[in-house]
Amino acid sequence: MTEPAIEPVTEVRKHLSEIIDRACRLETPTIITRRGRSEAVLLGIDEYHRLYETAERYEDEWLNRLADQAESEGTEGAVPMEEMAALLRSAN
């Protein structure tokens, strides 16, 4: 992935098709600004899926580490891993 382009929302509105093409074909995300502040990022669907899968993998690894730690500390007051994962996901 290349360095992101930075575009104000007014330019994104004018050139949305080109910005989408840049994100998909050149793998260049675009940071969209409003009043000079970063507000959103437009990136290609393949990059989105890659990032999403990476985040899920790390979340699963983190939950497994928590479960291992809890197991090593004993079972008193323990919660099943599936229930803990559901609680943590609902908190986000």
Coordinates of C-alpha atoms in Angstrom, one line a residue:
M1 CA 0.0 0.0 0.0
T2 CA 1.3 3.5 -0.8
E3 CA 1.2 6.6 1.2
P4 CA -2.4 7.9 1.4
A5 CA -3.6 10.9 -0.6
I6 CA -5.3 13.7 1.4
E7 CA -8.3 15.3 -0.2
P8 CA -10.9 17.8 1.1
V9 CA -14.5 16.5 1.0
T10 CA -15.3 19.1 -1.7
E11 CA -12.7 17.6 -4.1
V12 CA -13.9 14.0 -3.2
R13 CA -17.4 15.0 -4.3
K14 CA -16.1 16.3 -7.6
H15 CA -13.8 13.4 -8.3
L16 CA -15.2 10.4 -6.5
S17 CA -14.9 8.0 -9.4
E18 CA -11.2 8.8 -9.9
I19 CA -10.5 8.5 -6.1
I20 CA -12.2 5.1 -6.0
D21 CA -10.1 4.0 -9.0
R22 CA -7.0 5.2 -7.2
A23 CA -7.9 3.3 -4.1
C24 CA -8.6 0.0 -6.0
R25 CA -6.2 0.0 -8.9
L26 CA -3.2 1.8 -7.3
E27 CA -3.9 0.7 -3.7
T28 CA -3.7 4.3 -2.6
P29 CA -6.1 5.2 0.2
T30 CA -7.5 8.7 0.5
I31 CA -7.8 10.5 3.8
I32 CA -10.9 12.8 3.5
T33 CA -10.7 16.0 5.3
R34 CA -13.4 18.5 6.3
R35 CA -12.4 22.0 7.4
G36 CA -8.8 20.8 7.5
R37 CA -9.4 17.9 9.8
S38 CA -9.1 14.2 8.9
E39 CA -12.6 12.7 9.0
A40 CA -12.6 9.4 7.0
V41 CA -10.6 7.1 4.8
L42 CA -11.5 5.7 1.5
L43 CA -9.7 2.5 0.6
G44 CA -10.2 -0.4 -1.8
I45 CA -12.3 -3.3 -0.8
D46 CA -9.4 -5.8 -0.9
E47 CA -7.4 -3.6 1.6
Y48 CA -10.5 -3.3 3.8
H49 CA -10.9 -7.1 3.9
R50 CA -7.2 -7.6 4.6
L51 CA -7.3 -5.1 7.5
Y52 CA -10.6 -6.5 8.9
E53 CA -9.2 -10.1 8.8
T54 CA -6.0 -8.9 10.5
A55 CA -7.9 -7.2 13.2
E56 CA -10.1 -10.3 13.8
R57 CA -7.0 -12.5 14.0
Y58 CA -5.3 -10.3 16.6
E59 CA -8.6 -10.1 18.5
D60 CA -8.8 -13.9 18.6
E61 CA -5.2 -14.2 19.7
W62 CA -5.8 -11.6 22.4
L63 CA -8.9 -13.4 23.7
N64 CA -7.0 -16.7 23.7
R65 CA -4.2 -15.1 25.8
L66 CA -6.8 -13.8 28.2
A67 CA -8.3 -17.3 28.4
D68 CA -4.9 -18.9 29.0
Q69 CA -4.1 -16.3 31.7
A70 CA -7.5 -16.8 33.4
E71 CA -7.1 -20.6 33.3
S72 CA -3.6 -20.4 34.9
E73 CA -5.0 -18.2 37.7
G74 CA -7.7 -20.7 38.6
T75 CA -11.4 -21.3 37.7
E76 CA -13.1 -19.6 40.6
G77 CA -15.5 -17.0 39.1
A78 CA -14.5 -18.1 35.6
V79 CA -16.6 -17.3 32.6
P80 CA -16.6 -19.5 29.5
M81 CA -14.5 -18.1 26.7
E82 CA -17.5 -17.8 24.3
E83 CA -19.3 -15.7 26.9
M84 CA -16.3 -13.5 27.6
A85 CA -15.8 -12.9 23.8
A86 CA -19.4 -11.9 23.5
L87 CA -19.1 -9.5 26.4
L88 CA -15.9 -8.0 25.1
R89 CA -17.4 -7.5 21.6
S90 CA -20.6 -6.0 22.9
A91 CA -18.5 -3.5 24.9
N92 CA -17.1 -2.1 21.7

